[in-house]
C-alpha positions as a printed NumPy array, in Angstrom:
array([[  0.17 , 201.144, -86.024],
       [  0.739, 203.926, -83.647],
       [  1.069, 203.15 , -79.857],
       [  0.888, 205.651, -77.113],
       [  4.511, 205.99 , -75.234],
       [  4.952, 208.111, -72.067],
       [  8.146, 210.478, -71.691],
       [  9.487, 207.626, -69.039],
       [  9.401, 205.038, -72.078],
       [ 11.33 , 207.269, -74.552],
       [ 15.043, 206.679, -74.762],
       [ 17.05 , 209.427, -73.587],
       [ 18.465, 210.59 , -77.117],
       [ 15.311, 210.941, -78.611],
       [ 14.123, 213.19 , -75.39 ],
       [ 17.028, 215.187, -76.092],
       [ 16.32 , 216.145, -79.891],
       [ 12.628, 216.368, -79.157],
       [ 13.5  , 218.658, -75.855],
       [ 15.958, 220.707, -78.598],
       [ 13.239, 221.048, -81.231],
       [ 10.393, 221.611, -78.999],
       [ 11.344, 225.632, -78.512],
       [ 10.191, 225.648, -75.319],
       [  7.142, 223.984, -76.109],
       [  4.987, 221.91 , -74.04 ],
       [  4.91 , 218.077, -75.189],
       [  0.96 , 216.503, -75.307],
       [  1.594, 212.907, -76.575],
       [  4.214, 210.626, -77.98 ],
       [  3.541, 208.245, -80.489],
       [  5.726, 205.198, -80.935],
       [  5.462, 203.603, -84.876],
       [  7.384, 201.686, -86.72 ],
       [  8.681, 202.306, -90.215],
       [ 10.349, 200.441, -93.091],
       [ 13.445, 202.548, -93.625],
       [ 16.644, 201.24 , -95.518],
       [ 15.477, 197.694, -95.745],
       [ 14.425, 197.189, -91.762],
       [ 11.798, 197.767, -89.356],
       [ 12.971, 201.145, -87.539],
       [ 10.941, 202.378, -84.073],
       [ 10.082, 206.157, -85.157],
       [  8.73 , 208.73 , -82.179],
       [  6.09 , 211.47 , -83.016],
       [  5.801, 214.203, -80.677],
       [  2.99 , 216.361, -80.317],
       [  4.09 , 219.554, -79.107],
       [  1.994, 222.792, -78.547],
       [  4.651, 225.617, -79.294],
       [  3.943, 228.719, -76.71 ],
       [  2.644, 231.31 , -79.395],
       [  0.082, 228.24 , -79.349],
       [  0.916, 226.338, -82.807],
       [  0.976, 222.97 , -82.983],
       [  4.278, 221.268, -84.135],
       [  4.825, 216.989, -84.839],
       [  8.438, 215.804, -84.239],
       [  9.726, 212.893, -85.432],
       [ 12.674, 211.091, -84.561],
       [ 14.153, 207.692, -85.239],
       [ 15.228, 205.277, -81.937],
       [ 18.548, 207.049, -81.956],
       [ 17.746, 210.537, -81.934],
       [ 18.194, 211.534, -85.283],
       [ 15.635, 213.83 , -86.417],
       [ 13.578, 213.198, -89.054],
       [ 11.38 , 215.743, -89.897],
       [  9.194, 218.364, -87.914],
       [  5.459, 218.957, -89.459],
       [  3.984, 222.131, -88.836],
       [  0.311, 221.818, -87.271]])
């Protein structure tokens, strides 16, 4: 289940790789899940981030800032 996070909530190495992937972009939500991954329950942030040529982007990032993937809108 998804929960809505603000920026405030996010830990501070996740900002960073979601600032650094963003391009500039401007962030509309965070999504806080949680995923099975290697055996145990990891916290996973999704950003929604509108790009400025106006495309959509989703980042995602696990609890310590490692990227995981970025879905194009």
């Amino acid at each position: 289940m998804n929960e809505k996070v603000q920026w405030s909530d996010v830990p501070a190495m996740v900002q960073k790789t979601i600032t650094e992937n963003a391009g500039g972009g401007e962030i509309e939500e965070i999504e806080k899940e949680s995923k099975m991954i290697g055996g145990k329950m990891t916290p996973i942030y999704e950003a929604d981030v509108r790009k400025t040529d106006g495309s959509k982007i989703e980042i995602k990032v696990d609890e310590d800032g490692n990227l995981i993937e970025i879905d194009k809108g």
